[in-house]
mmCIF file of N, CA and C in Angstrom:
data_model
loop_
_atom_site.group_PDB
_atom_site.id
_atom_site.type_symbol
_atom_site.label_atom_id
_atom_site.label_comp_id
_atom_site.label_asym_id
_atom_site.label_seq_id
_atom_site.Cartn_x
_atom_site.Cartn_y
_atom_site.Cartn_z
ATOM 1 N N UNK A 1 -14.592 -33.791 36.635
ATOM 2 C CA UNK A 1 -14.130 -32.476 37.030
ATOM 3 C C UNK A 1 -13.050 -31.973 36.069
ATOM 4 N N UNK A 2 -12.114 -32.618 35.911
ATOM 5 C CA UNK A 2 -10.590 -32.027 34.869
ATOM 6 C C UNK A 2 -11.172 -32.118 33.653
ATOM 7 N N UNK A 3 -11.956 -32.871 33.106
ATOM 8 C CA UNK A 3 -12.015 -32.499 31.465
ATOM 9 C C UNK A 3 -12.675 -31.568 31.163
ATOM 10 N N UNK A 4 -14.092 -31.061 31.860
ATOM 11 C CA UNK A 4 -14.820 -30.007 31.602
ATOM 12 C C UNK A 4 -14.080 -28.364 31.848
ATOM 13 N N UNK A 5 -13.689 -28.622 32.764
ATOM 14 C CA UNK A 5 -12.756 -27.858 33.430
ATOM 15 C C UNK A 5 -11.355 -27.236 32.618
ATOM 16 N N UNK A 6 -10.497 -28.428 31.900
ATOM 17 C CA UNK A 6 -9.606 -28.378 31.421
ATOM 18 C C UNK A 6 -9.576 -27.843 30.130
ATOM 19 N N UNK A 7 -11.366 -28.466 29.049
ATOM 20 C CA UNK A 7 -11.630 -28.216 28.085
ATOM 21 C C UNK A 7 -11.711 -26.439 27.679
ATOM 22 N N UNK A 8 -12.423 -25.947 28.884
ATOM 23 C CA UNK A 8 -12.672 -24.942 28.931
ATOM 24 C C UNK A 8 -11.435 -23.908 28.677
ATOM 25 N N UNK A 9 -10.770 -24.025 29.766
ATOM 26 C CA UNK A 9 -9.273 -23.484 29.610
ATOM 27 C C UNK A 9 -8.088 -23.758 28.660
ATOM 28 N N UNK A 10 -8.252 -24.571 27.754
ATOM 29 C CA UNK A 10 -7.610 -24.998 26.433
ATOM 30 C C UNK A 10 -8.193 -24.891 25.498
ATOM 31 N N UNK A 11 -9.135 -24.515 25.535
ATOM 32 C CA UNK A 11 -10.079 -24.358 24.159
ATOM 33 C C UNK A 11 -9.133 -23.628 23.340
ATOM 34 N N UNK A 12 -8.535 -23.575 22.007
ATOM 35 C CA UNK A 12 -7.979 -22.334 21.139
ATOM 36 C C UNK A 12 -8.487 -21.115 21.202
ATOM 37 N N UNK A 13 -9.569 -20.522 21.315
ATOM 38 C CA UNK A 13 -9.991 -19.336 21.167
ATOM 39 C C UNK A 13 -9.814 -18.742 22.834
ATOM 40 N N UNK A 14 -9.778 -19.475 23.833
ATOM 41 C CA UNK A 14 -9.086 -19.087 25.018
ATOM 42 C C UNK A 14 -7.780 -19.252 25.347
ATOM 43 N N UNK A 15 -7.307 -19.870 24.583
ATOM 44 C CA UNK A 15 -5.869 -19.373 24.617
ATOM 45 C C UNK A 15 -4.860 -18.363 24.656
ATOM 46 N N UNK A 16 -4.094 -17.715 25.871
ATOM 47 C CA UNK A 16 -3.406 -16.568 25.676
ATOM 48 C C UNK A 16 -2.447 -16.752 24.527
ATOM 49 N N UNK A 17 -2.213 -17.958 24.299
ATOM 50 C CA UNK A 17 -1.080 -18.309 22.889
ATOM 51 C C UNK A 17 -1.701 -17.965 21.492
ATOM 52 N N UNK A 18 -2.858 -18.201 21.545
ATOM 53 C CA UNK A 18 -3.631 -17.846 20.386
ATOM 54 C C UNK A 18 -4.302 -16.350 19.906
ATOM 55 N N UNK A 19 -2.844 -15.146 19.719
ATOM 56 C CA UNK A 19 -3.309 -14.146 19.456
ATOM 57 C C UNK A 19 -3.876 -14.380 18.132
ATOM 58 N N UNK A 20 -4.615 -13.657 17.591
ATOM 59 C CA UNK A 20 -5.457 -13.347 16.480
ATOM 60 C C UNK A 20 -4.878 -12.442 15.311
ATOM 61 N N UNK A 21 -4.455 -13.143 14.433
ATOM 62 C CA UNK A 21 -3.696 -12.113 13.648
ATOM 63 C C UNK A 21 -4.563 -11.051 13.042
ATOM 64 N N UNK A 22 -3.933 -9.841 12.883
ATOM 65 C CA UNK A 22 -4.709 -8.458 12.544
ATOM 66 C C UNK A 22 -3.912 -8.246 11.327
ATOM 67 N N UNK A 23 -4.866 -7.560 10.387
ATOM 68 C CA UNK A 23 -4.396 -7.365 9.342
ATOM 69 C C UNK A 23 -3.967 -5.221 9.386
ATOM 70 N N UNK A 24 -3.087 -4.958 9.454
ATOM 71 C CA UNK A 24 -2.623 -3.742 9.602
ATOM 72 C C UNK A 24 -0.930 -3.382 9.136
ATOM 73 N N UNK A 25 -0.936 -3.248 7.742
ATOM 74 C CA UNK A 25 0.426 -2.424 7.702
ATOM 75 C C UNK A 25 0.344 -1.064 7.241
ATOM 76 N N UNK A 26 1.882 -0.749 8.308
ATOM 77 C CA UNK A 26 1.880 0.681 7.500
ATOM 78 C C UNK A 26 2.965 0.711 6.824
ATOM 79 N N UNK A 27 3.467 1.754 6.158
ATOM 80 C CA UNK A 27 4.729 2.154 5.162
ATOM 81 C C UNK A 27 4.835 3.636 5.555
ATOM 82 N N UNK A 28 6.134 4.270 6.382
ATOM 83 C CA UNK A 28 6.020 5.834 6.296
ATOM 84 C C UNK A 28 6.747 5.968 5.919
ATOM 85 N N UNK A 29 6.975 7.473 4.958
ATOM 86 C CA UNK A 29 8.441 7.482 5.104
ATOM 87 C C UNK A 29 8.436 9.270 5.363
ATOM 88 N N UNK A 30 9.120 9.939 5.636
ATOM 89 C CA UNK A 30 9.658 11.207 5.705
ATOM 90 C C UNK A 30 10.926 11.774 5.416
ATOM 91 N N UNK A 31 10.538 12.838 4.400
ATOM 92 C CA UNK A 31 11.662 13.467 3.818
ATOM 93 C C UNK A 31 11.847 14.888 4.031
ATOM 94 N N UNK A 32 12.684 15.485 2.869
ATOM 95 C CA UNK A 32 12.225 16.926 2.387
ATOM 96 C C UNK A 32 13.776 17.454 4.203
ATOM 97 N N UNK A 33 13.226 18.552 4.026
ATOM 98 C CA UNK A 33 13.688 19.748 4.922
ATOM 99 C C UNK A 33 14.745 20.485 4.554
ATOM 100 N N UNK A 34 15.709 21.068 5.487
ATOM 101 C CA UNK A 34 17.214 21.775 5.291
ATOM 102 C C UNK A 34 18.140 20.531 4.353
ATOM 103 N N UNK A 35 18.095 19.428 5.224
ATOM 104 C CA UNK A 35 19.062 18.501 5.239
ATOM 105 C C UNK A 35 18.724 17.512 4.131
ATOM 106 N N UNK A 36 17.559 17.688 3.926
ATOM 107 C CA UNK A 36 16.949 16.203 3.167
ATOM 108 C C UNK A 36 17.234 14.770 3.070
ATOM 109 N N UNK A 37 16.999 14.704 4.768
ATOM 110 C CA UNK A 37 17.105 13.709 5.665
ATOM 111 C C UNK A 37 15.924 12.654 5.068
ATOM 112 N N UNK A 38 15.408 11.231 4.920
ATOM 113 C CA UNK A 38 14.929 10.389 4.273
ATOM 114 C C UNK A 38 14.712 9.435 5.418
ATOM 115 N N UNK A 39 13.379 9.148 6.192
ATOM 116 C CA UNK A 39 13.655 8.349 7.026
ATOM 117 C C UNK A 39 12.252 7.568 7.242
ATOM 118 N N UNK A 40 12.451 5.994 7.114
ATOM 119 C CA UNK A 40 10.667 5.523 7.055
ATOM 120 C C UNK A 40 10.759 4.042 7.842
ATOM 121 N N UNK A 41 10.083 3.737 7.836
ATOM 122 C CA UNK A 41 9.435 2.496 8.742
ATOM 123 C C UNK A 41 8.383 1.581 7.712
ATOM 124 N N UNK A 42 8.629 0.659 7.966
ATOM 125 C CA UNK A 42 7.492 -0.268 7.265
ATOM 126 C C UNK A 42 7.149 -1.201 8.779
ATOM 127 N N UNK A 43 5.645 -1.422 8.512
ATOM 128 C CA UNK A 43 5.570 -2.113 10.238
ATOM 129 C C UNK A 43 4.506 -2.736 9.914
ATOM 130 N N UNK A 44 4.435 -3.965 10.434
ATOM 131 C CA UNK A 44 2.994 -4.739 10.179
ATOM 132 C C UNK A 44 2.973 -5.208 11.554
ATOM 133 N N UNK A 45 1.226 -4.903 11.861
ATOM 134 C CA UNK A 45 0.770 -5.148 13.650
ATOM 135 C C UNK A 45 1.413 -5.946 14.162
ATOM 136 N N UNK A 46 1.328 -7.548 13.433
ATOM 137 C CA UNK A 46 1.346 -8.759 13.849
ATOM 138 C C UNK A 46 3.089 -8.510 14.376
ATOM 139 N N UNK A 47 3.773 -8.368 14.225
ATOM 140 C CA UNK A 47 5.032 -7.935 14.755
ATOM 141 C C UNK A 47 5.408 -7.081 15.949
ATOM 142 N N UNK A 48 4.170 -6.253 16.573
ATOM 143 C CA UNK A 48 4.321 -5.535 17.802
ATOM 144 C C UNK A 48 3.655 -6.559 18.939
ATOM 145 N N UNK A 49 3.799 -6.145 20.407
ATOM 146 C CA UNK A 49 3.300 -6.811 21.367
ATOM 147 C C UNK A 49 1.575 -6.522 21.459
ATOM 148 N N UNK A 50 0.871 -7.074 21.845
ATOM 149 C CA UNK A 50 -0.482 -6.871 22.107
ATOM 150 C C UNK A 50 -0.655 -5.280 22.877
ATOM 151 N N UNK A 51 -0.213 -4.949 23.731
ATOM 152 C CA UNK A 51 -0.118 -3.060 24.200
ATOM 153 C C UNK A 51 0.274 -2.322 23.106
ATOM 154 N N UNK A 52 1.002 -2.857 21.765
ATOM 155 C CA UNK A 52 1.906 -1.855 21.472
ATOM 156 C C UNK A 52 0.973 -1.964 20.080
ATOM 157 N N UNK A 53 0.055 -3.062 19.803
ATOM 158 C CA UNK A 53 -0.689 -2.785 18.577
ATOM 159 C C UNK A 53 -1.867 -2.311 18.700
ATOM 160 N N UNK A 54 -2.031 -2.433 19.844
ATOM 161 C CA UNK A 54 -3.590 -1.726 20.602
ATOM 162 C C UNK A 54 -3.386 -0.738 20.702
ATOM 163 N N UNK A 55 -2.530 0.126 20.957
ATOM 164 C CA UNK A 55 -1.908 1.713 21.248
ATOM 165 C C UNK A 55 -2.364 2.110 19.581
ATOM 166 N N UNK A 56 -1.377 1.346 18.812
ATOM 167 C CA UNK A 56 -0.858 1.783 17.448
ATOM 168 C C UNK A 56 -2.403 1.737 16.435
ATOM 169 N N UNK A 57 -3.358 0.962 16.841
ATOM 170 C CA UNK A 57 -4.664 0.287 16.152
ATOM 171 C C UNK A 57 -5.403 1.961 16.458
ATOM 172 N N UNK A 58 -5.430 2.387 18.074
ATOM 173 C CA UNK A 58 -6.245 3.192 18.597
ATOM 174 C C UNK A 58 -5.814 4.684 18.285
ATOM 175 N N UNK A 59 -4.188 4.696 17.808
ATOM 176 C CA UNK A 59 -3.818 5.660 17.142
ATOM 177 C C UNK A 59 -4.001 6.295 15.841
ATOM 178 N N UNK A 60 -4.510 5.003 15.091
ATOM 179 C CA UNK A 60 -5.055 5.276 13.454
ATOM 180 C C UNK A 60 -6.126 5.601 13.727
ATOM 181 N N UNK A 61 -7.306 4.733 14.817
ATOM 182 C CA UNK A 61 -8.400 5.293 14.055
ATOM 183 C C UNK A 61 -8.815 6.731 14.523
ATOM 184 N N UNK A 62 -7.767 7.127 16.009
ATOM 185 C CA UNK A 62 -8.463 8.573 16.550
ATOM 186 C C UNK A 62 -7.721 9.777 15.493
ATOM 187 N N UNK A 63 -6.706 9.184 14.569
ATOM 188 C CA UNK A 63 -5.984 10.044 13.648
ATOM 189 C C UNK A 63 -6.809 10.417 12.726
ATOM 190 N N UNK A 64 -8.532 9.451 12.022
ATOM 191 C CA UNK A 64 -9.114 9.751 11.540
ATOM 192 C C UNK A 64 -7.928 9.852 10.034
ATOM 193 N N UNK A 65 -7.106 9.196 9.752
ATOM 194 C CA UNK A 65 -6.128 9.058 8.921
ATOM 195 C C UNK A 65 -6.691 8.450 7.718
ATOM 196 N N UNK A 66 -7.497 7.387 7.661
ATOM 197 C CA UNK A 66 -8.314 6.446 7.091
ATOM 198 C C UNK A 66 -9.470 7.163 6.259
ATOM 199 N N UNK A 67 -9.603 8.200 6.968
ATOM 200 C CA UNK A 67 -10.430 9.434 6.237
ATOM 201 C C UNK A 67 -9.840 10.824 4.755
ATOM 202 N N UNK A 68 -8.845 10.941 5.314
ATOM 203 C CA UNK A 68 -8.094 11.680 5.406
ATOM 204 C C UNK A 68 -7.745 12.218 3.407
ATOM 205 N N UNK A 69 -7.328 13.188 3.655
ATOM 206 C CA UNK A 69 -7.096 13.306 1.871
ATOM 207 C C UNK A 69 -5.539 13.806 2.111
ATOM 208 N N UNK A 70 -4.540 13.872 1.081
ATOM 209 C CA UNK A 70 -3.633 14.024 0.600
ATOM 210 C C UNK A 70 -3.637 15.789 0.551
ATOM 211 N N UNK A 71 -2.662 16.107 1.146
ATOM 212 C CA UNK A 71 -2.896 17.823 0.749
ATOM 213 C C UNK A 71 -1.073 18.348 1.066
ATOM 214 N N UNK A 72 -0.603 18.934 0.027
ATOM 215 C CA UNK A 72 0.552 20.121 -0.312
ATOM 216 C C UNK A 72 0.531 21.045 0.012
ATOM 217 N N UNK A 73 1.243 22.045 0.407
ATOM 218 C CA UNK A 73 1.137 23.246 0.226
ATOM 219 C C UNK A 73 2.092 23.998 -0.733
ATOM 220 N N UNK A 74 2.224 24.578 -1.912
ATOM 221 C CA UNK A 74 2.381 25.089 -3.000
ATOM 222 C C UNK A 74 3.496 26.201 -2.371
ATOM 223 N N UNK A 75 4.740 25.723 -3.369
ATOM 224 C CA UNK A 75 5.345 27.113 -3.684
ATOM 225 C C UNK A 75 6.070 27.312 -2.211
ATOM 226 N N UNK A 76 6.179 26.222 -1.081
ATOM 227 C CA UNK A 76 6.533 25.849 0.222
ATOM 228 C C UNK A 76 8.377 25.499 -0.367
ATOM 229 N N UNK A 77 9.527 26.387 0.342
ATOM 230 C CA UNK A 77 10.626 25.206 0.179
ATOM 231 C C UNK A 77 11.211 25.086 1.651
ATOM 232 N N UNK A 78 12.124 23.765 1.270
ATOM 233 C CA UNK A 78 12.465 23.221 2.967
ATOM 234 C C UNK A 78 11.506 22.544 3.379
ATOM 235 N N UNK A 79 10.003 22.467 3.366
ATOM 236 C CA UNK A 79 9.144 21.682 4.269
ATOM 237 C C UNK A 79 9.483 20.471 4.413
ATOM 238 N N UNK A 80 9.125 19.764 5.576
ATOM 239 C CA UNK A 80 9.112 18.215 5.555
ATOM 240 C C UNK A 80 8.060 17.637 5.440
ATOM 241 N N UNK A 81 7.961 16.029 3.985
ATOM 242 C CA UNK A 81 6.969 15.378 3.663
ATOM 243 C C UNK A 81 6.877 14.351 4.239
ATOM 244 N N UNK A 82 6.020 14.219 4.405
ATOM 245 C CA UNK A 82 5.097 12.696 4.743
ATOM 246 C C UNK A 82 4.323 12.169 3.952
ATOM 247 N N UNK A 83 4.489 10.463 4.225
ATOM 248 C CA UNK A 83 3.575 9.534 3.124
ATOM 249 C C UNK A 83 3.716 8.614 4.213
ATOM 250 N N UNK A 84 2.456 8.611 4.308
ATOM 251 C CA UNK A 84 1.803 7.294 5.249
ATOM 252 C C UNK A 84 0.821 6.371 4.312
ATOM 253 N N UNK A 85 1.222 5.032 4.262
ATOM 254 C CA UNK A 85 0.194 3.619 3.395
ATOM 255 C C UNK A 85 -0.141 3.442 4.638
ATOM 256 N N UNK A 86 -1.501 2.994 5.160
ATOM 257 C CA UNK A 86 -2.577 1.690 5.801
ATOM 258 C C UNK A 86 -2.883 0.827 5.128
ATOM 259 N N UNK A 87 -2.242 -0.093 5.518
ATOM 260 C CA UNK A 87 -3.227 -1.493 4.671
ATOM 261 C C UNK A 87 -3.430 -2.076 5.534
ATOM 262 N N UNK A 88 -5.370 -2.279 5.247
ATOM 263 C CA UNK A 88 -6.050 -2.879 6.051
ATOM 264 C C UNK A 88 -6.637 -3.927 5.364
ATOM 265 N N UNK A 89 -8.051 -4.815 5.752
ATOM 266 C CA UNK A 89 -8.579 -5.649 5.174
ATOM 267 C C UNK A 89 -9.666 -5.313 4.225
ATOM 268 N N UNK A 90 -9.910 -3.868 4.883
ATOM 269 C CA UNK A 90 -10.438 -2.884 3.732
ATOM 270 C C UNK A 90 -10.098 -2.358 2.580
ATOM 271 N N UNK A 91 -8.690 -2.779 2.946
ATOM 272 C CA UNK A 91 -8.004 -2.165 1.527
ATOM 273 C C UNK A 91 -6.688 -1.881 1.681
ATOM 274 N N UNK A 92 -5.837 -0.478 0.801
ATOM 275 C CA UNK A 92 -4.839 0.850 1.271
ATOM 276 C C UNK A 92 -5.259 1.932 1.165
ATOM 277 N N UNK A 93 -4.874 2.619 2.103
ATOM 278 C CA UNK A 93 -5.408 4.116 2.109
ATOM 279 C C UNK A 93 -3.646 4.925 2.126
ATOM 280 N N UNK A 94 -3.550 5.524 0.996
ATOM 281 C CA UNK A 94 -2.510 6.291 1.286
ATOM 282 C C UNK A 94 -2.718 8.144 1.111
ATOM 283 N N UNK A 95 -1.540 8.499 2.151
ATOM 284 C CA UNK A 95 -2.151 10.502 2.375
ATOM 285 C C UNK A 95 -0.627 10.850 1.919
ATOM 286 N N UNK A 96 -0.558 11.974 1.727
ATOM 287 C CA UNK A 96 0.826 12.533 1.439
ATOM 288 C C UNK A 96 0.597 14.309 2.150
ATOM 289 N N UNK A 97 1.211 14.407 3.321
ATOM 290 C CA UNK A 97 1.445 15.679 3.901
ATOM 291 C C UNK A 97 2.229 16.467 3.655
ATOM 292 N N UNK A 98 2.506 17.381 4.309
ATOM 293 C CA UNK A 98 3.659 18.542 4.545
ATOM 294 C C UNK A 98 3.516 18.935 5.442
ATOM 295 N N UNK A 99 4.667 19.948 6.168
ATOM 296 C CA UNK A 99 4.821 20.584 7.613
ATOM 297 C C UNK A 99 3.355 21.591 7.686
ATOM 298 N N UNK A 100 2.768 22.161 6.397
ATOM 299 C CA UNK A 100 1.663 22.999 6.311
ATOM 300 C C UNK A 100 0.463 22.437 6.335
ATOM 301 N N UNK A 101 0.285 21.560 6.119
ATOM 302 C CA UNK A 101 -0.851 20.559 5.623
ATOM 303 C C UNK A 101 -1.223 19.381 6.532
ATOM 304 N N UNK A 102 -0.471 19.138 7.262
ATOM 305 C CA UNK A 102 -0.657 17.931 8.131
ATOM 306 C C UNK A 102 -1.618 18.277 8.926
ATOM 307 N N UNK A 103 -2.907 17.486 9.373
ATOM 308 C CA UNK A 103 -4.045 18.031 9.953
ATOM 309 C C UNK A 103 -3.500 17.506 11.666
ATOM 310 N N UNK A 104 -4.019 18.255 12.405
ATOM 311 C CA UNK A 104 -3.496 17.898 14.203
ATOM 312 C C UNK A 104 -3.972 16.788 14.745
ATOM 313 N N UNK A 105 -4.756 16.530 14.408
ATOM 314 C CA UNK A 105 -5.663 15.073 14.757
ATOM 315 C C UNK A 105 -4.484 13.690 14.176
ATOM 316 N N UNK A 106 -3.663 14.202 13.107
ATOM 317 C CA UNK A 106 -2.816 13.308 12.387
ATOM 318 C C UNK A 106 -1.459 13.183 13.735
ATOM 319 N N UNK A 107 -1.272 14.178 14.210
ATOM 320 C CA UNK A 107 0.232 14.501 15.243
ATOM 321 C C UNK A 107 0.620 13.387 15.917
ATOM 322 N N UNK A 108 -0.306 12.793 17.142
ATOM 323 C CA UNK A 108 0.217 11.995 17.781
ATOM 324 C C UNK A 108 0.605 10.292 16.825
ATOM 325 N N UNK A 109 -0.276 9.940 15.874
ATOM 326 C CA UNK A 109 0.109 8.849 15.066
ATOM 327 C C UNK A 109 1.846 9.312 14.299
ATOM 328 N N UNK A 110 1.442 9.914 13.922
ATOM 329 C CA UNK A 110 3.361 11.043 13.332
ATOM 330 C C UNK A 110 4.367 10.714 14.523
ATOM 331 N N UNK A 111 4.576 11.060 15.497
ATOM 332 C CA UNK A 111 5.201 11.208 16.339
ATOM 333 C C UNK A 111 5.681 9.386 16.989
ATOM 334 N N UNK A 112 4.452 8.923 16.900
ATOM 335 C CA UNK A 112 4.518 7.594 17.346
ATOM 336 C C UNK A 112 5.378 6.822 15.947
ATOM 337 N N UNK A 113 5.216 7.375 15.053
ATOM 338 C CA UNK A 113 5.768 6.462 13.524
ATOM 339 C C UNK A 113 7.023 7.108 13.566
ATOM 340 N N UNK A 114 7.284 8.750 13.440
ATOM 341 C CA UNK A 114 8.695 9.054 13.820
ATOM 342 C C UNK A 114 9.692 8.375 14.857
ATOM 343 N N UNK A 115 8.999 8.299 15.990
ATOM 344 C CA UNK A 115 9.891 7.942 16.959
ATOM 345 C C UNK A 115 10.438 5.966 16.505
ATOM 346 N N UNK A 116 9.534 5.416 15.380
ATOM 347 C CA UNK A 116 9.983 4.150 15.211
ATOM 348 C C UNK A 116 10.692 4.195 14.045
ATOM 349 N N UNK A 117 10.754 4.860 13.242
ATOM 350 C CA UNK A 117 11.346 5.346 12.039
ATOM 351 C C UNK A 117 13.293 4.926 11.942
ATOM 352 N N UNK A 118 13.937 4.752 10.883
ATOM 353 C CA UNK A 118 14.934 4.696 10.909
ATOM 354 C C UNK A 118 15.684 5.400 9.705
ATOM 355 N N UNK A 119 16.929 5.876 9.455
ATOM 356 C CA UNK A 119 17.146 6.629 8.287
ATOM 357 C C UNK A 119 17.424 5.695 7.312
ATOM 358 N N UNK A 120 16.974 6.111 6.123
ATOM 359 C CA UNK A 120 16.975 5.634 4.487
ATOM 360 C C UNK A 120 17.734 6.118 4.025
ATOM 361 N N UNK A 121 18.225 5.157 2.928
ATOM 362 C CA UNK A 121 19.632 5.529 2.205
ATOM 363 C C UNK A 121 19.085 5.792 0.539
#
């Protein structure tokens, strides 16, 4: 009874101890505006809780970010920039925004990276 039993429930791959490392960093940083305030985050998954990389995983891909192209808007002053890196196992994908250019589908991933963000010197 206990070894079959026991085997089962200790196996490594059933292990709640045995999260699975994910390969996911990002690099943001945000600048630019009135103030030219400078403020970025570097974050790799394996460092958040299991809710908080599943949130953050489900936030890239509905950002469609991974897709995404790099776009300015010209002859703009004051705007605030963005530069978001993904590095995945696919690769890096990096975009470079502005307050004009940032596509809406991008917002809630922004907001979630702002709010973890810290100021740069």
């Amino acid at each position: 009874m206990t070894s079959k039993y026991f085997a089962d429930r200790l196996s490594p791959e059933k292990s709640p101890l045995n999260k699975a490392k994910k390969h996911m960093k990002i690099k943001f940083r945000q600048s630019g505006g009135y103030a030219g305030l400078r403020m970025g985050l570097d974050l790799d998954i394996n460092s958040l809780s299991t809710d908080e990389s599943t949130q953050l995983e489900s936030l890239v891909k509905t950002s469609g970010i991974l897709q995404s192209k790099s776009g300015r808007a010209e002859n703009a002053a004051d705007l605030i920039n963005y530069e978001i890196t993904i590095e995945t196992k696919e690769g890096t994908h990096q975009v470079k925004f502005d307050d004009l250019t940032l596509p809406e589908s991008v917002l809630p991933l922004l907001e979630y990276l702002q709010s973890q963000a810290k100021p740069l010197r």
